[in-house]
PDB file of C-alpha atoms and ligand atoms in Angstrom:
ATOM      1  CA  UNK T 292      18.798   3.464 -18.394  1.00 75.00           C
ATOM      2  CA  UNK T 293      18.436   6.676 -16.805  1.00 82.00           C
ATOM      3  CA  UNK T 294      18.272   9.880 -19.028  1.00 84.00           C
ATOM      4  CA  UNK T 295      19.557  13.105 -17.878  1.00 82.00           C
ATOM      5  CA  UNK T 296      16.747  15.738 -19.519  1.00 90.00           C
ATOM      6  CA  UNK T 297      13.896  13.466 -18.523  1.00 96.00           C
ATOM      7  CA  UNK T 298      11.752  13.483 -15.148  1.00 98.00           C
ATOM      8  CA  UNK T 299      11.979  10.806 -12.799  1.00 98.00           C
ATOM      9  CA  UNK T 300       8.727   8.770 -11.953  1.00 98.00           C
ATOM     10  CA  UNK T 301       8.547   5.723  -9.185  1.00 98.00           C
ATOM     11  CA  UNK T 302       5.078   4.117  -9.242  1.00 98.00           C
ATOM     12  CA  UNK T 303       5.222   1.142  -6.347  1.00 98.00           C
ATOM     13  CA  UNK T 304       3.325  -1.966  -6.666  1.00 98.00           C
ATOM     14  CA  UNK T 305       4.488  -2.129 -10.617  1.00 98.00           C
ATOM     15  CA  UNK T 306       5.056  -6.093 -10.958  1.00 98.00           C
ATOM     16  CA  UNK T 307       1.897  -6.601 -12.141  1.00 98.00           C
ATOM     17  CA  UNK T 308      -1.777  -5.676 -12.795  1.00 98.00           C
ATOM     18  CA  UNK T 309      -2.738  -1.792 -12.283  1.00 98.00           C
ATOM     19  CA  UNK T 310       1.231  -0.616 -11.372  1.00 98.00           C
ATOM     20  CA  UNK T 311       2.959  -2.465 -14.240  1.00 98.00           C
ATOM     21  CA  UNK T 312       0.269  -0.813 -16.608  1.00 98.00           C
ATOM     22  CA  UNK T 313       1.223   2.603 -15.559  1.00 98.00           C
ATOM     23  CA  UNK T 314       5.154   2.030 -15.745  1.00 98.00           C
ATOM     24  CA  UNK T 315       4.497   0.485 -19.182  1.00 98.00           C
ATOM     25  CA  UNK T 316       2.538   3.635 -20.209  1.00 98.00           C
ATOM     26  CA  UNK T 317       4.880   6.107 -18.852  1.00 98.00           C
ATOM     27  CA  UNK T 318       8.246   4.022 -20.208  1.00 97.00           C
ATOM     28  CA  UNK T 319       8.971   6.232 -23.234  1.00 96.00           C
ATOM     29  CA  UNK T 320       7.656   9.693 -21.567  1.00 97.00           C
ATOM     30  CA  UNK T 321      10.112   9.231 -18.302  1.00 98.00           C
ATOM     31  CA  UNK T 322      12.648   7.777 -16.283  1.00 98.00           C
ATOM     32  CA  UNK T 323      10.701   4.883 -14.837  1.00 98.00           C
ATOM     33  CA  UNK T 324      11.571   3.337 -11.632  1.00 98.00           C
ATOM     34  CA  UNK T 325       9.382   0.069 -10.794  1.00 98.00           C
ATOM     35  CA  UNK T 326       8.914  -1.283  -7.552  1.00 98.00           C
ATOM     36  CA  UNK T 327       7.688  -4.764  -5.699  1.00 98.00           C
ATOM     37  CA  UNK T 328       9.035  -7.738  -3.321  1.00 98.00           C
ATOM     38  CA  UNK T 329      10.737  -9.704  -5.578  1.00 98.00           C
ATOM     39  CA  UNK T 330      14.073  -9.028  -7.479  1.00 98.00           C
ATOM     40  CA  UNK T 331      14.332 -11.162 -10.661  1.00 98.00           C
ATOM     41  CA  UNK T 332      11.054 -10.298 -11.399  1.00 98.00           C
ATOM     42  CA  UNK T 333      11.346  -6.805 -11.344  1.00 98.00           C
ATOM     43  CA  UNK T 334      15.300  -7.346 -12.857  1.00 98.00           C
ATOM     44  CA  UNK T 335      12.778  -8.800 -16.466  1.00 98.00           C
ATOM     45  CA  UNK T 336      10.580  -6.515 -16.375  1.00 98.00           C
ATOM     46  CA  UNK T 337      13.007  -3.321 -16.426  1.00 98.00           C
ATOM     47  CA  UNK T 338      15.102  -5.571 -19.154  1.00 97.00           C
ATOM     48  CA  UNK T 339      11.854  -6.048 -21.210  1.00 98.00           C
ATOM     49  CA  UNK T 340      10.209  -2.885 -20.844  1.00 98.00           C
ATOM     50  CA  UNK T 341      13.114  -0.436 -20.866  1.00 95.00           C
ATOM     51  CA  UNK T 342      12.317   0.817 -17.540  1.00 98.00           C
ATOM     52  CA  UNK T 343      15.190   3.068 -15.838  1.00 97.00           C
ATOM     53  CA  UNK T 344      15.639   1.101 -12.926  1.00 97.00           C
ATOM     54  CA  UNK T 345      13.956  -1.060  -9.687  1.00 97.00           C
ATOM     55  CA  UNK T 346      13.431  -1.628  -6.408  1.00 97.00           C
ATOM     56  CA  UNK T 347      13.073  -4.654  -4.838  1.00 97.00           C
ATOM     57  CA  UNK T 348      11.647  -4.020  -1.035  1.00 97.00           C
ATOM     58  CA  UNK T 349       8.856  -5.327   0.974  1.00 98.00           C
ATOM     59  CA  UNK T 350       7.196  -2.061   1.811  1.00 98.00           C
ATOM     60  CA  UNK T 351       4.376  -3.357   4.805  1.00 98.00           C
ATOM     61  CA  UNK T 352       8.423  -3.109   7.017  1.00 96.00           C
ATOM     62  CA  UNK T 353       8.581   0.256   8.365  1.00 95.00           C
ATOM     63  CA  UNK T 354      12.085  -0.079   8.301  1.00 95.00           C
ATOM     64  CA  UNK T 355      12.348  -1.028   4.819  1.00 95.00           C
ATOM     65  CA  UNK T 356      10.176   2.250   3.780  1.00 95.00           C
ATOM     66  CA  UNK T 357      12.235   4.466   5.732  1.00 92.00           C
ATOM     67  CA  UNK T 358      15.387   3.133   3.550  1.00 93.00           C
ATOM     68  CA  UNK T 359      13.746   3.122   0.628  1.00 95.00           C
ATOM     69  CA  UNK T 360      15.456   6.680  -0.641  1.00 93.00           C
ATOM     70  CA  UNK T 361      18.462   5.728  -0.248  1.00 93.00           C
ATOM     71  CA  UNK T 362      18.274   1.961  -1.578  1.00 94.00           C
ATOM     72  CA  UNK T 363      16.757   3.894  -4.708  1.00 94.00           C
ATOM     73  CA  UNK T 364      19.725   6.864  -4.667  1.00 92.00           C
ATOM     74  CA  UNK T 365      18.299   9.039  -6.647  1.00 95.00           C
ATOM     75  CA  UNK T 366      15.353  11.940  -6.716  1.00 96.00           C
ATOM     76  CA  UNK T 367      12.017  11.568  -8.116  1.00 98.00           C
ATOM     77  CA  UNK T 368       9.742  14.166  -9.618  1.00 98.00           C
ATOM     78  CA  UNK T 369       6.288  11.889  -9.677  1.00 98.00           C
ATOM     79  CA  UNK T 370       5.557   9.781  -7.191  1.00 98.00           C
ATOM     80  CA  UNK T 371       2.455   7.132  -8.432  1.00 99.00           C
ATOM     81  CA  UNK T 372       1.862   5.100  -4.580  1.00 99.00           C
ATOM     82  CA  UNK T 373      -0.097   2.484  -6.375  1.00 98.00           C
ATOM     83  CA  UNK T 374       1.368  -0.523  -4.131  1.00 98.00           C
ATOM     84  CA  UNK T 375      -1.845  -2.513  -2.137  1.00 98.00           C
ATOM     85  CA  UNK T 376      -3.227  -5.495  -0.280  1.00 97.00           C
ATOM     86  CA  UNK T 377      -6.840  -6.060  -0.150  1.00 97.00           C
ATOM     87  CA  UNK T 378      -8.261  -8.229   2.933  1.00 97.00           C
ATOM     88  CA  UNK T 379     -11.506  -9.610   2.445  1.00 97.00           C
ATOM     89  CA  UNK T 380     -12.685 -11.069   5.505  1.00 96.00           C
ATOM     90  CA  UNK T 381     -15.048 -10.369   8.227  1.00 96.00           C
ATOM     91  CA  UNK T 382     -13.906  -8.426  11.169  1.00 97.00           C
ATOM     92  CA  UNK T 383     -13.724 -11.537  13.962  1.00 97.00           C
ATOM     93  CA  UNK T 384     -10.993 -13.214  11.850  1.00 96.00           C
ATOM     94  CA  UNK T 385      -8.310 -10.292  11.294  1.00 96.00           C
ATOM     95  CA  UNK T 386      -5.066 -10.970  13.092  1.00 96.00           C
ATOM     96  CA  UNK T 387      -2.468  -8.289  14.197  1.00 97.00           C
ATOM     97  CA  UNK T 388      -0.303  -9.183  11.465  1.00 97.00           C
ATOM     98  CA  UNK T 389      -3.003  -8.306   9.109  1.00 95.00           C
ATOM     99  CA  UNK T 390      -3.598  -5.327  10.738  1.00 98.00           C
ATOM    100  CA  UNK T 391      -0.070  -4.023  11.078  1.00 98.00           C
ATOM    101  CA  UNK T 392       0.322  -5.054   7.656  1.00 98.00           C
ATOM    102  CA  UNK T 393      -2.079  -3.395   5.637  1.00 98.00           C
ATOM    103  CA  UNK T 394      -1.505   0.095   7.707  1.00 98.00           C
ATOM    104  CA  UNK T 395       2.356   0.310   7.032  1.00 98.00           C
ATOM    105  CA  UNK T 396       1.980  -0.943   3.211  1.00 98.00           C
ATOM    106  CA  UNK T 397      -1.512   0.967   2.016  1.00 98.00           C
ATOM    107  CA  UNK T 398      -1.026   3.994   4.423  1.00 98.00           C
ATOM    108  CA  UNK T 399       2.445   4.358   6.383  1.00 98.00           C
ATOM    109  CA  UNK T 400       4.033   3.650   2.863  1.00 98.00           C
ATOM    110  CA  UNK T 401       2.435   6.012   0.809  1.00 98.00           C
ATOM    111  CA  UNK T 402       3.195   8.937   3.893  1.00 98.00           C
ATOM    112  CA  UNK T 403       6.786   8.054   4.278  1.00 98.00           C
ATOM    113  CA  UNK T 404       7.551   8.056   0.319  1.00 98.00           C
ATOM    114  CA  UNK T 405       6.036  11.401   0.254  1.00 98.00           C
ATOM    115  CA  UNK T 406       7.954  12.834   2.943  1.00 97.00           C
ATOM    116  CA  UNK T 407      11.004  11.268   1.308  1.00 97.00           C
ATOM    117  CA  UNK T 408      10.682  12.931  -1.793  1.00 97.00           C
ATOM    118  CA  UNK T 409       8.448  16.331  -1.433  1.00 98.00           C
ATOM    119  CA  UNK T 410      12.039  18.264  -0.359  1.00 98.00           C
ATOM    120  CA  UNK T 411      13.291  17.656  -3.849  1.00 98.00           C
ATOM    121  CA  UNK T 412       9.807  18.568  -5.501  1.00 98.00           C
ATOM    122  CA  UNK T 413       9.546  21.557  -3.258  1.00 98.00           C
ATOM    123  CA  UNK T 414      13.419  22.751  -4.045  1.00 98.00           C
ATOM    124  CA  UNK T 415      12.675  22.505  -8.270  1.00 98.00           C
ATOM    125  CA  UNK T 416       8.866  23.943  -7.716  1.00 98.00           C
ATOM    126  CA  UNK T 417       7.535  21.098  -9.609  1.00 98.00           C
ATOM    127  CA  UNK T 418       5.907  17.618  -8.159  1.00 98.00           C
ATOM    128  CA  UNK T 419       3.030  15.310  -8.655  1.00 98.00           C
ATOM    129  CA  UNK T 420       1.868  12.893  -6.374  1.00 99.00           C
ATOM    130  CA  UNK T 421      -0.972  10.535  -7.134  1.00 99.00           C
ATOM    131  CA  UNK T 422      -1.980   8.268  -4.627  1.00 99.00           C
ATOM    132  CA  UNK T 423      -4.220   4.650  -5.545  1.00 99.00           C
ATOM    133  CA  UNK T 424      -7.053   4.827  -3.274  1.00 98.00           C
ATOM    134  CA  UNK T 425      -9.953   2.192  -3.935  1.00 98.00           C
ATOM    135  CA  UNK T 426     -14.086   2.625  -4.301  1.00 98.00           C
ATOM    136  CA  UNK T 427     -13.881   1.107  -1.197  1.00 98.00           C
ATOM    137  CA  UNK T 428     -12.698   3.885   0.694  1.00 98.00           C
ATOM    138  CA  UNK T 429     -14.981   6.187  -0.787  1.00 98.00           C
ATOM    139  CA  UNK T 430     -18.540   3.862   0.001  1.00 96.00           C
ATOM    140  CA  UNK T 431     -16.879   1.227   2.328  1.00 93.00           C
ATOM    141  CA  UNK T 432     -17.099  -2.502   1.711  1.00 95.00           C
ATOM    142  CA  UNK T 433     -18.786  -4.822   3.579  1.00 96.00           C
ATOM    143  CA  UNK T 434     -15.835  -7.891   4.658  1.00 97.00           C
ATOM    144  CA  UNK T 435     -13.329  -5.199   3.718  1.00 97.00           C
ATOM    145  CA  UNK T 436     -13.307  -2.622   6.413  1.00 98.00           C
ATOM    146  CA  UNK T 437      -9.600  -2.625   7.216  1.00 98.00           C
ATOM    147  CA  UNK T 438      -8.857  -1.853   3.703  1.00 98.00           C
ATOM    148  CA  UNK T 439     -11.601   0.498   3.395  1.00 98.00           C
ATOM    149  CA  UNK T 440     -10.284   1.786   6.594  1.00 98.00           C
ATOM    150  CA  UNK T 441      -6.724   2.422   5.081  1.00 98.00           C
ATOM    151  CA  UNK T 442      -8.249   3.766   1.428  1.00 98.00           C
ATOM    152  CA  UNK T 443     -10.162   5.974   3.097  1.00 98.00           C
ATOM    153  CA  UNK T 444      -7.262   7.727   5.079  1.00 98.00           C
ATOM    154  CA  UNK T 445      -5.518   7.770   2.005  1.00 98.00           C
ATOM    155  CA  UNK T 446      -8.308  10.147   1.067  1.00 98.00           C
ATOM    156  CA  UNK T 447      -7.867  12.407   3.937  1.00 98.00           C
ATOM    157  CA  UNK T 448      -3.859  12.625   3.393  1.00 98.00           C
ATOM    158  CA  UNK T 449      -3.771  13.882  -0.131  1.00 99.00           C
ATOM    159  CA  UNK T 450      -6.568  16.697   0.853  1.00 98.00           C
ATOM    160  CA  UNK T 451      -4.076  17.529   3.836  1.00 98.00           C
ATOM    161  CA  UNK T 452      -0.869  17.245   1.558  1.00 98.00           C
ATOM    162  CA  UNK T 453      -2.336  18.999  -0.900  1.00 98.00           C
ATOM    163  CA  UNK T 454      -2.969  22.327   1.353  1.00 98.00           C
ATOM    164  CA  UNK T 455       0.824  21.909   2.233  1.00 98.00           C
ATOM    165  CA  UNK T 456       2.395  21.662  -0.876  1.00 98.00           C
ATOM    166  CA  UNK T 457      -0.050  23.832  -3.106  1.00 98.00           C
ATOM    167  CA  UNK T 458       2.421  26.973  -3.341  1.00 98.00           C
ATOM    168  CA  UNK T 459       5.244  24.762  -4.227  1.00 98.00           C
ATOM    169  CA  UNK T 460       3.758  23.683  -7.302  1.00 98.00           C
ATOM    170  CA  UNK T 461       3.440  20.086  -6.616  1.00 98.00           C
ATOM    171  CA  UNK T 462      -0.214  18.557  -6.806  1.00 99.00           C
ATOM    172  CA  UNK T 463      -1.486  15.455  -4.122  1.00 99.00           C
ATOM    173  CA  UNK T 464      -4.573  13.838  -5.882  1.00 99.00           C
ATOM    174  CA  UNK T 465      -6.035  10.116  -5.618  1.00 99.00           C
ATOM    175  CA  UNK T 466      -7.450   7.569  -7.790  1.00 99.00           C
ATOM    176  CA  UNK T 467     -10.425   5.748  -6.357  1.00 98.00           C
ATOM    177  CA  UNK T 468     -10.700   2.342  -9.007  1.00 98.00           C
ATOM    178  CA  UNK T 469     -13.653   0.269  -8.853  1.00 98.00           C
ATOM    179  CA  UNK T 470     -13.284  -3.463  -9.553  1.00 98.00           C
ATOM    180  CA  UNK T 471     -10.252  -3.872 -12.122  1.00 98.00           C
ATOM    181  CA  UNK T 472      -9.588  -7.584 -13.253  1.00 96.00           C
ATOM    182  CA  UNK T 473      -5.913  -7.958 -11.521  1.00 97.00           C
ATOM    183  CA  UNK T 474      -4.589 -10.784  -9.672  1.00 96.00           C
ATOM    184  CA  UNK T 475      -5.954  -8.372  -6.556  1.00 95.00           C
ATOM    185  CA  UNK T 476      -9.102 -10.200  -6.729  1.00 93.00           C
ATOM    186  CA  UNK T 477      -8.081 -13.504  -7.031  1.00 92.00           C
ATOM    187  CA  UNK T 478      -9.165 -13.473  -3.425  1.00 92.00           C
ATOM    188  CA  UNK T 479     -10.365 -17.057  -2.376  1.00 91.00           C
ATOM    189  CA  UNK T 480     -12.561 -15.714   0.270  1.00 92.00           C
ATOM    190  CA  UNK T 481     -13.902 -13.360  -2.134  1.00 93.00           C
ATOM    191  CA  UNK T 482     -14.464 -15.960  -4.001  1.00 93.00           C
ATOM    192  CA  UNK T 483     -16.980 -17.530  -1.760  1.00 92.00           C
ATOM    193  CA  UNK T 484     -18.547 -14.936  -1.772  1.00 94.00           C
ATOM    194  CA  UNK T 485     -18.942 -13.908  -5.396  1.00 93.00           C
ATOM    195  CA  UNK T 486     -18.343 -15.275  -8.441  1.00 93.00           C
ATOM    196  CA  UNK T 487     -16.779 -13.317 -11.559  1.00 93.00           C
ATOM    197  CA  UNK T 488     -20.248 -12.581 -13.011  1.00 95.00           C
ATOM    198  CA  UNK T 489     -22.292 -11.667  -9.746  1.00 95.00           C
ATOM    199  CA  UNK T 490     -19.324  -8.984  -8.990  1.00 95.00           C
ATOM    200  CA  UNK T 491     -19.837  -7.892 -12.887  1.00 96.00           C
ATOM    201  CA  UNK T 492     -23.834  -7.708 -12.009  1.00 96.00           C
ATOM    202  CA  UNK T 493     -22.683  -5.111  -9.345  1.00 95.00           C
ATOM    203  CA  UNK T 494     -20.964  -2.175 -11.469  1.00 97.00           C
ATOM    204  CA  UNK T 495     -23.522  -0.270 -13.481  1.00 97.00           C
ATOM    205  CA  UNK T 496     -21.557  -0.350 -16.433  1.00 98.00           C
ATOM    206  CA  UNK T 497     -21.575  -3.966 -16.323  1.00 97.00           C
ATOM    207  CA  UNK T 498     -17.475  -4.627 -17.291  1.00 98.00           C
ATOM    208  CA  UNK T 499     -14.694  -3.907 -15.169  1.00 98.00           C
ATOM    209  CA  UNK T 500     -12.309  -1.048 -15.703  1.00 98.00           C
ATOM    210  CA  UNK T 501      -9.303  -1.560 -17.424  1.00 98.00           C
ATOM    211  CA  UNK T 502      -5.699  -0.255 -15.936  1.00 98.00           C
ATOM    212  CA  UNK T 503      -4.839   1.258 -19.150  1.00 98.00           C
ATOM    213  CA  UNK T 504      -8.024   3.773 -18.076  1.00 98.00           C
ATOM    214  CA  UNK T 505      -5.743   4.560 -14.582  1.00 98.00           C
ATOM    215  CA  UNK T 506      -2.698   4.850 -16.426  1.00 98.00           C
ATOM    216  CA  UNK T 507      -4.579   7.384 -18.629  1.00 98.00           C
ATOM    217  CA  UNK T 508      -5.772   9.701 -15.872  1.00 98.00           C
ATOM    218  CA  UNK T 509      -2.458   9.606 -14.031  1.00 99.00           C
ATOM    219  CA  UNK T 510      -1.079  11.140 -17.615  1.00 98.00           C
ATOM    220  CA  UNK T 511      -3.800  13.764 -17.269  1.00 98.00           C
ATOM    221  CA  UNK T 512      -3.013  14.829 -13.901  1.00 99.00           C
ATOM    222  CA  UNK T 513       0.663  14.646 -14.599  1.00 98.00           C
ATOM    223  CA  UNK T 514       0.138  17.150 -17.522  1.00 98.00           C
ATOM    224  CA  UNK T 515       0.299  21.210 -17.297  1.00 98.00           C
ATOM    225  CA  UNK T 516      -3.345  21.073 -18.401  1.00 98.00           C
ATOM    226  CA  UNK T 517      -4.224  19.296 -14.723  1.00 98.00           C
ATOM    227  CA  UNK T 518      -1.904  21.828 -12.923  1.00 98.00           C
ATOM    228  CA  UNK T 519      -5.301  23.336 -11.108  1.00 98.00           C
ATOM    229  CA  UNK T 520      -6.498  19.712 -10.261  1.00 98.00           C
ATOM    230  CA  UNK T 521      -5.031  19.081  -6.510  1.00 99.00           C
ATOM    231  CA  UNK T 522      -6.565  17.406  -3.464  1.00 98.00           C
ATOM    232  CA  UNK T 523      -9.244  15.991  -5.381  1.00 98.00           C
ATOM    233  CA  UNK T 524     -10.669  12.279  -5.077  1.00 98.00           C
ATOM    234  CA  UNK T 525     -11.363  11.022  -8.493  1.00 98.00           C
ATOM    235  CA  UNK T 526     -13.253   7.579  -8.796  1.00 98.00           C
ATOM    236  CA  UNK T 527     -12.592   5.844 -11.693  1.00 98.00           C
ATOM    237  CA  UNK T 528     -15.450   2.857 -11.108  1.00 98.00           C
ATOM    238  CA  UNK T 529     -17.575   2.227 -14.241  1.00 98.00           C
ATOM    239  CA  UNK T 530     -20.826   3.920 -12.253  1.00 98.00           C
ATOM    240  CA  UNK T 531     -20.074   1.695  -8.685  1.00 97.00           C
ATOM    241  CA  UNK T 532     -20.067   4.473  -6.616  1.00 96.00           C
ATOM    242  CA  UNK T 533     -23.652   5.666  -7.949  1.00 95.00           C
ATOM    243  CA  UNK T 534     -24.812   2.882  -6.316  1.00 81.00           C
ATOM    244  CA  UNK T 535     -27.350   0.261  -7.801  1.00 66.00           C
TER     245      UNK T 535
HETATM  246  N1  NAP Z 633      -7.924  -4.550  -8.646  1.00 78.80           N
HETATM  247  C1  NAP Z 633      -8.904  -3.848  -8.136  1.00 78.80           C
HETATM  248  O1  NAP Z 633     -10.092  -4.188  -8.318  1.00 78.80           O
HETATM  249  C2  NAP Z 633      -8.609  -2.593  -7.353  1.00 78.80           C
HETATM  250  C3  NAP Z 633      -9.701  -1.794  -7.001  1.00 78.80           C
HETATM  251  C4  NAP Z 633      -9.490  -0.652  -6.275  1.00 78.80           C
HETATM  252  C5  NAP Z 633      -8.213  -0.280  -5.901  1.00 78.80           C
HETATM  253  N2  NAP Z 633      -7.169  -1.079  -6.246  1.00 78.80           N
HETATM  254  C6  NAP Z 633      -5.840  -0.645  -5.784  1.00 78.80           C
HETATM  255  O2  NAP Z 633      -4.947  -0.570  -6.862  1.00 78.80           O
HETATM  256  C7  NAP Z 633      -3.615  -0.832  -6.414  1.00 78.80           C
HETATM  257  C8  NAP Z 633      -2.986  -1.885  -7.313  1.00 78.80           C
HETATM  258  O3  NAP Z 633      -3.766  -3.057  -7.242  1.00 78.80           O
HETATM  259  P1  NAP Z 633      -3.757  -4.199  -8.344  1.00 78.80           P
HETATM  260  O4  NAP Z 633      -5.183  -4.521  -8.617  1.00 78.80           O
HETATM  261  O5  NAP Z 633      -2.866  -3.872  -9.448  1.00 78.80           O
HETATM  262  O6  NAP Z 633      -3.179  -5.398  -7.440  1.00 78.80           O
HETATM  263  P2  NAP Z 633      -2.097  -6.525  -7.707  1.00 78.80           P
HETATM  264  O7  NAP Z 633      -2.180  -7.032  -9.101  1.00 78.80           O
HETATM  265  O8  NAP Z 633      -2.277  -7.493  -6.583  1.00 78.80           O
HETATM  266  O9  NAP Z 633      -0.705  -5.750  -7.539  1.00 78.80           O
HETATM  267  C9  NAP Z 633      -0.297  -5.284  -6.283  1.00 78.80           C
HETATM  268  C10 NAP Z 633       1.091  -4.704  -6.388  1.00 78.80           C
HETATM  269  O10 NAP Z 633       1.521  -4.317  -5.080  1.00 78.80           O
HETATM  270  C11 NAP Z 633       2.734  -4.979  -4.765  1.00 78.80           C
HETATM  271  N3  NAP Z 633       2.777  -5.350  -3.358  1.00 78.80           N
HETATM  272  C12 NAP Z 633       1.896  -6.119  -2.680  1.00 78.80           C
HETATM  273  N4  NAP Z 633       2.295  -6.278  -1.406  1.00 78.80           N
HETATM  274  C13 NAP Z 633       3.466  -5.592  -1.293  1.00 78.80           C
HETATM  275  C14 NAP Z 633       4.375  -5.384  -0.213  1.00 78.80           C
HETATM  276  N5  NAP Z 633       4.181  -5.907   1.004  1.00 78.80           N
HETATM  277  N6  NAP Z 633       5.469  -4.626  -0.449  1.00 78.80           N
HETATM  278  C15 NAP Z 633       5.700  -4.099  -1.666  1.00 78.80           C
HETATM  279  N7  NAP Z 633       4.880  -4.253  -2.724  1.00 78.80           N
HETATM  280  C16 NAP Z 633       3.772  -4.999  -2.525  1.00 78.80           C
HETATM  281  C17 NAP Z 633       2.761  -6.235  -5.626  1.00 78.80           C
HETATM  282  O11 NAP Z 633       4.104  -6.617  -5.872  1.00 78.80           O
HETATM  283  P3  NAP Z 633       4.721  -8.075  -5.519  1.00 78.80           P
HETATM  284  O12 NAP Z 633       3.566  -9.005  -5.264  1.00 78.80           O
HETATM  285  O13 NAP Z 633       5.507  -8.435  -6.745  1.00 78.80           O
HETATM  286  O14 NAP Z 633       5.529  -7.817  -4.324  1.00 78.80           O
HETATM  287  C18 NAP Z 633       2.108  -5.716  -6.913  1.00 78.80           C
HETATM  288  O15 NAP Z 633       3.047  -5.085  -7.729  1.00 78.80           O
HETATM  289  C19 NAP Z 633      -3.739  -1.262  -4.946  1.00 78.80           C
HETATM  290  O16 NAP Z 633      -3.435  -0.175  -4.104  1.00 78.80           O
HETATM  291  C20 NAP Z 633      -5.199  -1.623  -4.810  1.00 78.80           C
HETATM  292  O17 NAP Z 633      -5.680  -1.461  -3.503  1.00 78.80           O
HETATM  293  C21 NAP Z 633      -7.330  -2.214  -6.966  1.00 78.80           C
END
């Protein structure tokens, strides 16, 4: 249910693992607005969890993200673009599809939403924008380099948007997670590669970081106390990128 005196916040990629976590975290504070491909899921979740409303739309379609404002009809004062895929495989076997993919859902998405929304933030002087960028696009990953590829430009956009939008009162800032125990890596060529406890040998604090930790900083940044924190890269990553 949507309520009149409280700020709208869309966080994408919320069906599950680090997006739900957020929406859950945020469903009390805000107007929550969950995203992912598949209706009836989303359709429980909102019933379950309260959330003001969802959008179901497969956002790797360009077409898709250009309609998603007006499939969603309504303005939003936080934007969380937390919505990923993660290719692990080595460079010889990506196809265009996987390609074209990953660019329109980890970085044309995340662009388009922005430019959707930041005339609304700009017109009330308020916004926040928090993008989910990965430890991969900070250090790259080895097997990974399309998706450390499209973290890492992630990384260059908020510092750009940032700039733009820093005298309307809107921050652009990004969340680099390290390895986060989601359904993400459930990756059977991962997998091959590593098992649960030789990725756990990798991260210095030897555990992997929870999404209630994300949710947690996106509150911070969200908050008038974080109003001087913009364009910066934060890596959440329990010590990965200090390497080992
Ligand atoms: N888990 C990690 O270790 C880790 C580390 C660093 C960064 N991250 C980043 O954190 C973010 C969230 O990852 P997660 O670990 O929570 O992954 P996850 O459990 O796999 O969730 C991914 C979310 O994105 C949505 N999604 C996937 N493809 C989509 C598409 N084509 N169109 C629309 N929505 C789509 C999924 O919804 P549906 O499947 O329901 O459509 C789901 O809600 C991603 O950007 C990821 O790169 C994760």
């Amino acid at each position: 249910m949507l309520i009149r005196d409280k700020k709208n916040i869309l966080i994408t990629g919320s069906s599950q693992g680090i997006g739900l976590a957020i929406a859950k975290h945020f469903a009390c504070k805000y107007n929550v607005f969950i995203t992912g491909r598949y209706g009836e899921k989303l359709k429980n979740l909102c019933n379950e969890n309260n959330f003001a409303g969802f959008i179901p739309c497969d956002l790797s379609k360009f077409e898709n993200i250009e309609d998603f404002h007006k499939k969603l009809n309504t303005n939003i004062d936080i934007l969380i673009n937390n919505a990923g895929s993660y290719i692990y495989s080595i460079i010889e076997n990506y196809n265009n599809k996987d390609i074209y993919d990953s660019l329109m859902l980890n970085c044309a998405a995340p662009l388009i939403l922005i430019k959707s929304f930041a005339s609304h933030m700009k017109s009330q002087k308020w916004g926040r924008i928090i993008n989910i960028g990965s430890i991969s696009g900070v250090m790259g990953e080895a097997n990974a380099s399309l998706y450390s590829m499209t973290k890492a430009s992630l990384i260059g956009m908020t510092k750009a948007l940032a700039l733009e939008l820093a005298q309307d009162n809107i921050t652009v800032n990004i969340i680099n997670p390290g390895w986060v125990d989601t359904e993400l890596i459930n990756n059977e060529n991962l997998q091959e590669d590593f098992s649960r406890n030789e990725i756990i040998e990798t991260i210095p604090q030897r555990r992997f970081v929870t999404p209630e930790e994300i949710a947690s900083v996106c509150e911070y940044l969200i908050s008038d106390n974080a109003k001087s924190i913009t364009g910066q890269s934060i890596n959440i990553c329990a010590g990965l990128s200090l390497g080992y």
